[in-house]
PDB file of C-alpha atoms in Angstrom:
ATOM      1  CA  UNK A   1    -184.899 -79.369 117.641  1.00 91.00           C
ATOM      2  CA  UNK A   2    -184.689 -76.108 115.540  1.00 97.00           C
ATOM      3  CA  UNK A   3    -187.149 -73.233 115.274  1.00 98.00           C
ATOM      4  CA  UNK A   4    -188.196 -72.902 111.560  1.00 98.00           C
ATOM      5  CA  UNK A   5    -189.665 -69.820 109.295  1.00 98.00           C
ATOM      6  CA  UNK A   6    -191.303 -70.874 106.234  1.00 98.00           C
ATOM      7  CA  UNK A   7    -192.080 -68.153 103.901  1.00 98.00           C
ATOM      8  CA  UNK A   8    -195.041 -69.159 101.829  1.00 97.00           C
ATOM      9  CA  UNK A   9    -197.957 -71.986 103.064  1.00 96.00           C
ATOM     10  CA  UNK A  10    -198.883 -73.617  99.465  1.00 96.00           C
ATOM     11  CA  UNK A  11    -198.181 -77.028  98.449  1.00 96.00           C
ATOM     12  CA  UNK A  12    -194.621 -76.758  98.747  1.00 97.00           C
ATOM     13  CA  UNK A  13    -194.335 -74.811 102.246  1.00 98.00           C
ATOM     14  CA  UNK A  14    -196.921 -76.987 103.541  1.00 98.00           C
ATOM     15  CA  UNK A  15    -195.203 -80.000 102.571  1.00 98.00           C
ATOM     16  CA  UNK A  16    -191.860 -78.670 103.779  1.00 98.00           C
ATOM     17  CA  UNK A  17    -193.309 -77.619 107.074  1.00 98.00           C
ATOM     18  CA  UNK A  18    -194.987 -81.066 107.990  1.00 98.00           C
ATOM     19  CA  UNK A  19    -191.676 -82.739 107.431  1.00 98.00           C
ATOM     20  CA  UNK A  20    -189.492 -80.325 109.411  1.00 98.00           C
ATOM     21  CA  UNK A  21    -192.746 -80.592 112.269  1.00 98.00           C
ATOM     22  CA  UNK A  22    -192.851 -84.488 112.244  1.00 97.00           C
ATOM     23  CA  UNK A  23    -188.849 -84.513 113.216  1.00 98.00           C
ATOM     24  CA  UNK A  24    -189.668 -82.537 116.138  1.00 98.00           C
ATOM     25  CA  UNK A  25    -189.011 -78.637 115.047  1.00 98.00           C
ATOM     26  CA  UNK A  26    -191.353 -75.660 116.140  1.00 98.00           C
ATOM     27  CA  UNK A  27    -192.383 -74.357 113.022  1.00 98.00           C
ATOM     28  CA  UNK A  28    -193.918 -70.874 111.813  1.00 98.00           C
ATOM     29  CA  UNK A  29    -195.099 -69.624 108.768  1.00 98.00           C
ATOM     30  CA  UNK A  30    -194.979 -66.407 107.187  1.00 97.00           C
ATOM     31  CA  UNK A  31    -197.843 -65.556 104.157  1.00 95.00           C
ATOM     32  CA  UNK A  32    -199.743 -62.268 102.626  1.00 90.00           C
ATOM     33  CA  UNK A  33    -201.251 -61.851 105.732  1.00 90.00           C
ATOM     34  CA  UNK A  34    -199.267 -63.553 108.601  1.00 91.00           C
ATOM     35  CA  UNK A  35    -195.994 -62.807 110.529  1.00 91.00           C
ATOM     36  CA  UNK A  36    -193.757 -63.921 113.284  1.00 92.00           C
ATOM     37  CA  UNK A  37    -192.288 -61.692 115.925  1.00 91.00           C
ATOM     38  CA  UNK A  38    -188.888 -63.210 115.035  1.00 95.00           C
ATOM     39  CA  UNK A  39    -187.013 -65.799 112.314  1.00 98.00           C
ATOM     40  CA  UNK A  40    -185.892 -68.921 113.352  1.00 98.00           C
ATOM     41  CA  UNK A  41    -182.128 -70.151 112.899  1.00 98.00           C
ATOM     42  CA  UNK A  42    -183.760 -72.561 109.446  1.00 98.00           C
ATOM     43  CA  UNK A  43    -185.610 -70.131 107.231  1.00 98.00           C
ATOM     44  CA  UNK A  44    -187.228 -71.442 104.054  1.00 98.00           C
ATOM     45  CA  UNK A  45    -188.061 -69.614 101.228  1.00 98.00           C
ATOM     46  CA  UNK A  46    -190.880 -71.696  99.548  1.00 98.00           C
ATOM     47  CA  UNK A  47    -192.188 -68.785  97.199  1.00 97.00           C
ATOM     48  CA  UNK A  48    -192.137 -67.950  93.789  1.00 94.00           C
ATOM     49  CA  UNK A  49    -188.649 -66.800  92.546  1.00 95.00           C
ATOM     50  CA  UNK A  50    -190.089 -63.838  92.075  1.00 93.00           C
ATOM     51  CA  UNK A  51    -191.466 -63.328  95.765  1.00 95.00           C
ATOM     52  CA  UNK A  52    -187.694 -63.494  96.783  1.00 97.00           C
ATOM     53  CA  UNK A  53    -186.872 -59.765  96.628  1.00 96.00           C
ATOM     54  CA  UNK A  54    -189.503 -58.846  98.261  1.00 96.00           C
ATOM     55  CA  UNK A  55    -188.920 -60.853 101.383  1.00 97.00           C
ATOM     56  CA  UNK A  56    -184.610 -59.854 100.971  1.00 97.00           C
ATOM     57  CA  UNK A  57    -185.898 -56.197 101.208  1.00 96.00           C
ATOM     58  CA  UNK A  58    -188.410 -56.499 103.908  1.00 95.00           C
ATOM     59  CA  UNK A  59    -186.641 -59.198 106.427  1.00 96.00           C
ATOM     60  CA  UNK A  60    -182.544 -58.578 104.887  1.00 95.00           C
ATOM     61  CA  UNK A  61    -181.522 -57.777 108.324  1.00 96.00           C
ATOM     62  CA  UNK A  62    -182.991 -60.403 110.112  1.00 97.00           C
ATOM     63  CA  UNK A  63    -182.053 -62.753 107.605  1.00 98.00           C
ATOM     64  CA  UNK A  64    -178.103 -61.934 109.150  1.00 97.00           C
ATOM     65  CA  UNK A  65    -176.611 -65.473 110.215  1.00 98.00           C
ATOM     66  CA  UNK A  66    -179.448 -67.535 109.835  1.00 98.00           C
ATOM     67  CA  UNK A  67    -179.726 -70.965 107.363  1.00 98.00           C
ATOM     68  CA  UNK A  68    -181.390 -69.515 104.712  1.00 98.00           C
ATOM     69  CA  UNK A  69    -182.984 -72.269 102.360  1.00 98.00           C
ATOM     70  CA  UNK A  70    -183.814 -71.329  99.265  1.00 98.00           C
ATOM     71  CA  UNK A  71    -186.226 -73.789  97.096  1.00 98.00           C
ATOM     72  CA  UNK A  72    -186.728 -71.878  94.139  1.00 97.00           C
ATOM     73  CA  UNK A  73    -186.724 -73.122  90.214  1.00 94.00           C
ATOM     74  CA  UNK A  74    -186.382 -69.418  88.480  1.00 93.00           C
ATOM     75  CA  UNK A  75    -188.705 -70.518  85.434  1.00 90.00           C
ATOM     76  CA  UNK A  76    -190.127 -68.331  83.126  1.00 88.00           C
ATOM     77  CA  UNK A  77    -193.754 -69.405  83.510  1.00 84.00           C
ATOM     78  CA  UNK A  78    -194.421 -67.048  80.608  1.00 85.00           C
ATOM     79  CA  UNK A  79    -193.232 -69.444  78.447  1.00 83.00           C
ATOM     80  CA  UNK A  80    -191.949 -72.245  80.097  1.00 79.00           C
ATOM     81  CA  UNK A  81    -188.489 -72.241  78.260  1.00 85.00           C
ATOM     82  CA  UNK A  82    -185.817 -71.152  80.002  1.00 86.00           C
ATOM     83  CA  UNK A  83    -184.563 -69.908  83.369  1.00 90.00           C
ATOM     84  CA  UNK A  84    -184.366 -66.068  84.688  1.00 89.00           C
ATOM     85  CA  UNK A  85    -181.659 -66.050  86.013  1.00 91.00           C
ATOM     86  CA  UNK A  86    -177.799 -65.938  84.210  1.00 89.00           C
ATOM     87  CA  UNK A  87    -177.031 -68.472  82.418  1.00 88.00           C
ATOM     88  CA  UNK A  88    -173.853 -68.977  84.416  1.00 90.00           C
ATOM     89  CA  UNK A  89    -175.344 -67.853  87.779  1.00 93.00           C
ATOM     90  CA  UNK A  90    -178.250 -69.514  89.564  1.00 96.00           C
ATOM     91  CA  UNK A  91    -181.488 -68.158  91.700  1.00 97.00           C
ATOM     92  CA  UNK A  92    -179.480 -69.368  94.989  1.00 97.00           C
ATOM     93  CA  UNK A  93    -176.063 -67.749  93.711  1.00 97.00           C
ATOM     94  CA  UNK A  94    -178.432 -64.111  93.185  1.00 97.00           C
ATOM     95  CA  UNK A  95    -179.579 -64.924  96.712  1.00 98.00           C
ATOM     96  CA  UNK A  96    -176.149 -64.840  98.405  1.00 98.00           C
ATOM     97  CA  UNK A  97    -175.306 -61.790  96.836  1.00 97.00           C
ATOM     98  CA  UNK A  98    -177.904 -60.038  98.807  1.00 98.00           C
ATOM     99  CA  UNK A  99    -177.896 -62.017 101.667  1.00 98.00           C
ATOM    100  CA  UNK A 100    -173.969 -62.481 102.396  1.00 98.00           C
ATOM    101  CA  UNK A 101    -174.355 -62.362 106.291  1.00 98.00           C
ATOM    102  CA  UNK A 102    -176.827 -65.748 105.413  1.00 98.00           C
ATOM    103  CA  UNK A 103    -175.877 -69.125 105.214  1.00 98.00           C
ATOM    104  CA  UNK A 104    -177.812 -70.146 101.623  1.00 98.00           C
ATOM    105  CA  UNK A 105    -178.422 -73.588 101.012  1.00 98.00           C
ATOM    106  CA  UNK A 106    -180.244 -75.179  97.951  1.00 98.00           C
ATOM    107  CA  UNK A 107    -182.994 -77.668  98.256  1.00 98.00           C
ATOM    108  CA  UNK A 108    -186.195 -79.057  97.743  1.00 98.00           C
ATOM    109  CA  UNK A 109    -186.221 -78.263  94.173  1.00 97.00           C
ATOM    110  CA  UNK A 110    -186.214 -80.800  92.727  1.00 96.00           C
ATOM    111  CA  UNK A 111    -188.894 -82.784  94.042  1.00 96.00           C
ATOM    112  CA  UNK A 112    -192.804 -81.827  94.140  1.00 96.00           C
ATOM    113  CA  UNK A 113    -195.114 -81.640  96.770  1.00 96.00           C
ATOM    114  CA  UNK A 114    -196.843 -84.709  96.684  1.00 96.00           C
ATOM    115  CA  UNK A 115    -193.030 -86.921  96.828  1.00 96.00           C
ATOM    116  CA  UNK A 116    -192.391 -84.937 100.046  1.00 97.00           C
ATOM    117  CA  UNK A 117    -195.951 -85.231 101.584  1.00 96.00           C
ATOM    118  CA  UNK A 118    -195.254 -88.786 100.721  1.00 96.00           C
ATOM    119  CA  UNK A 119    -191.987 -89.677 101.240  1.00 96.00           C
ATOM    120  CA  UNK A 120    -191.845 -91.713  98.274  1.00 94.00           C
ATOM    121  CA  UNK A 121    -191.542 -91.293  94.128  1.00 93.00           C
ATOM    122  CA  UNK A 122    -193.482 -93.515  92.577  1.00 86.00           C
ATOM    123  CA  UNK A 123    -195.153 -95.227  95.232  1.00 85.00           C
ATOM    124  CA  UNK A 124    -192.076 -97.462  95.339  1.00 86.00           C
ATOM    125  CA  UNK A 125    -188.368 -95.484  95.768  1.00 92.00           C
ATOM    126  CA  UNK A 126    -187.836 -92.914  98.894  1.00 94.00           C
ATOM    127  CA  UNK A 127    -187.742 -88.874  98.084  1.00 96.00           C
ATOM    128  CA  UNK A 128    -184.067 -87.876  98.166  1.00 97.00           C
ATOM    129  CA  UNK A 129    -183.745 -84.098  98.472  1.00 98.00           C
ATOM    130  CA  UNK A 130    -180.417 -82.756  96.964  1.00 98.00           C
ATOM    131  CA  UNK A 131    -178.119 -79.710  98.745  1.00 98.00           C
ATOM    132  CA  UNK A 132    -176.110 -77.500  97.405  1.00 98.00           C
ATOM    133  CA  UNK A 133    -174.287 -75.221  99.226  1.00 98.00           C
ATOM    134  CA  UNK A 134    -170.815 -73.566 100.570  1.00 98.00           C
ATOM    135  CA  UNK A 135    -171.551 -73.764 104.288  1.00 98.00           C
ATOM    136  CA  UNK A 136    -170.650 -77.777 105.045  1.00 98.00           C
ATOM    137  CA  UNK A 137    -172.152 -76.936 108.886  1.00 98.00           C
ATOM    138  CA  UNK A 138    -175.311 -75.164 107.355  1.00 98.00           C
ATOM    139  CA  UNK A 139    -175.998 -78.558 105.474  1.00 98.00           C
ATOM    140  CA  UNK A 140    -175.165 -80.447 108.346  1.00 98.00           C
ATOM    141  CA  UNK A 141    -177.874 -79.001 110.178  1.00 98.00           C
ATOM    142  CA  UNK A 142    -180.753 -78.621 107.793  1.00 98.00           C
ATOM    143  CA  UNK A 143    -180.068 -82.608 107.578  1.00 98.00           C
ATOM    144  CA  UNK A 144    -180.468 -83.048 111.123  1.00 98.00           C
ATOM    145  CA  UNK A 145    -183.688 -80.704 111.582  1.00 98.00           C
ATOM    146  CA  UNK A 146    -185.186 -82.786 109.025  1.00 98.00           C
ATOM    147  CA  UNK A 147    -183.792 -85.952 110.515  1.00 97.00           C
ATOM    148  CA  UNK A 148    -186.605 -88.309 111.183  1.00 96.00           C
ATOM    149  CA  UNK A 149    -188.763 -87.100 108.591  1.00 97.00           C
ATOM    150  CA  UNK A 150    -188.577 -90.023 106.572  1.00 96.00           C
ATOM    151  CA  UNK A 151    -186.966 -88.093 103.675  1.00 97.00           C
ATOM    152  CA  UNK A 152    -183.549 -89.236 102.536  1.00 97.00           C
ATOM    153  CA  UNK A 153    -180.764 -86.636 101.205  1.00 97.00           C
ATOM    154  CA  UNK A 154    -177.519 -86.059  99.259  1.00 97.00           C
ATOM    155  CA  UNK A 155    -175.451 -83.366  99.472  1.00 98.00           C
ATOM    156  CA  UNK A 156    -175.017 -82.557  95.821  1.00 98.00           C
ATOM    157  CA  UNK A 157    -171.989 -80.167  96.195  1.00 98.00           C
ATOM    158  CA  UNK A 158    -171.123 -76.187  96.494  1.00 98.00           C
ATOM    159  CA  UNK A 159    -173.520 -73.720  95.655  1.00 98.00           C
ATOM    160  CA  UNK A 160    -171.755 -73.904  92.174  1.00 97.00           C
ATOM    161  CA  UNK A 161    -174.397 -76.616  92.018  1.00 97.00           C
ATOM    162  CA  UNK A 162    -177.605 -75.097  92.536  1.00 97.00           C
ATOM    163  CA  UNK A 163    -177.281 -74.417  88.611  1.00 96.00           C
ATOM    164  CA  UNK A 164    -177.579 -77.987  87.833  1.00 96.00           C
ATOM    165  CA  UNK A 165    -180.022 -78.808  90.576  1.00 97.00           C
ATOM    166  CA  UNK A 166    -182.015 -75.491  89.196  1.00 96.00           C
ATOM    167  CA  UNK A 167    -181.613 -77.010  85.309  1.00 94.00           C
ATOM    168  CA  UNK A 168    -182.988 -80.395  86.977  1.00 94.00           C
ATOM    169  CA  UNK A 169    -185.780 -78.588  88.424  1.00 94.00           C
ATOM    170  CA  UNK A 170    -187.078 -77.014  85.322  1.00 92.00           C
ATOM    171  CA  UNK A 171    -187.056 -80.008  83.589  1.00 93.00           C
ATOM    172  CA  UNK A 172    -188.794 -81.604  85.839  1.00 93.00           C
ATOM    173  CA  UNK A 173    -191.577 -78.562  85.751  1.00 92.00           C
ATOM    174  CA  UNK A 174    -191.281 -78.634  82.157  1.00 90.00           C
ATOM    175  CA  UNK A 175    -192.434 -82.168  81.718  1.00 92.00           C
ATOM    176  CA  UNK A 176    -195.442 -82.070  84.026  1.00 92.00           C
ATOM    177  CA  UNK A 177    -196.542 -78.349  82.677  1.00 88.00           C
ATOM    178  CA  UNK A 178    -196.472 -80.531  79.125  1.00 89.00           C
ATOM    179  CA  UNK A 179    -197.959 -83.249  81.278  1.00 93.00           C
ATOM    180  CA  UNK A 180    -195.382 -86.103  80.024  1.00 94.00           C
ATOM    181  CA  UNK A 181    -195.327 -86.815  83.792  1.00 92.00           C
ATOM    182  CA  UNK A 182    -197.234 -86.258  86.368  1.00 91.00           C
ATOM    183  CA  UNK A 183    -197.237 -83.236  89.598  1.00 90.00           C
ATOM    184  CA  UNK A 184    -197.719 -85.891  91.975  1.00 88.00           C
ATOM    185  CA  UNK A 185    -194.732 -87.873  90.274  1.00 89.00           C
ATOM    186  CA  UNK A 186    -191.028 -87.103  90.363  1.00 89.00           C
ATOM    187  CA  UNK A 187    -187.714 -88.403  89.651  1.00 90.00           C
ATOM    188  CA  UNK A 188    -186.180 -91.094  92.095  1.00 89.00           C
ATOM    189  CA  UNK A 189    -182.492 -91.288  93.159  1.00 89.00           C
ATOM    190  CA  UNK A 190    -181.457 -95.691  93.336  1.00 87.00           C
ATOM    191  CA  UNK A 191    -178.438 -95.951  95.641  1.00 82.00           C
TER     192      UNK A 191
END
């Protein structure tokens, strides 16, 4: 059992939340207007890309050694064509530049709300959630808190990966902002 933080309570923090609570984790939530007295060792960053700063500045320090998941797509949701972010750097890779005490690990990103509420893409294949990250252990444990959850994973690589699994995201944003799919949909893995 771990203790996680989950900054941000939308559709994606929710969703994140319930599955971390139904494998058996204690799990807080920080928003606008609520706090915790302290972080737990799995901290989730289900904001806007844009939120991320904020919370680096405000909680950097107590950010120190913990799993620090970030679930970002860096979109511009101006326009809806390309990332923020370098083009040879990704939101995760900006992350553990400011958090290098932090053990930053990619994920969620590339599946919506409604695949993780429901375990499933397409009514028919499981939600796989991909990780990318440099800290094997760090993986290792997000995997086990989550353990039970009914969720299925792959770890996807390095953080050198949270490019591609950012690219992935955006397209899949891309297609249901054009609606050529839908925000309850999502893209399955077949083993």
């Amino acid at each position: 059992m771990a203790n996680v933080t989950v900054f941000g309570q939308g559709n994606m923090g929710s969703a994140i939340g319930e599955n971390f609570a139904a494998a058996g984790n204690n799990v807080a939530y920080v928003t606008e207007t609520e706090t915790v007295d302290a972080l737990g060792e799995i901290v989730v960053l289900a904001v806007p890309y844009g939120a991320v700063e904020r919370i680096i500045s405000t909680y950097g320090e107590a950010l120190q050694g913990k799993i620090v998941i970030d679930i970002t797509n860096p979109v511009n949701f101006e326009t809806f064509d390309d990332l923020v972010v370098p083009a040879d750097s990704s939101a995760a890779a900006e992350i553990a530049q400011k958090l290098p005490e932090s053990k930053i690990v990619k994920a969620f990103n590339t599946t919506f709300a409604a695949t993780l509420a429901t375990k499933q893409v397409g009514g028919v294949q499981p939600t796989t959630v991909l990780l990318a990250g440099d800290d094997a252990e760090a993986k290792k444990s997000v995997t086990a808190a989550l353990t039970g959850s009914g969720l299925e994973f792959i770890d996807a690589g390095s953080l050198k990966r949270a490019r591609e699994l950012e690219a992935f995201g955006f397209l899949q944003i891309s297609l249901a902002a054009a609606e050529k799919i839908s925000w309850t949909a999502g893209f399955a893995i077949i083993k």
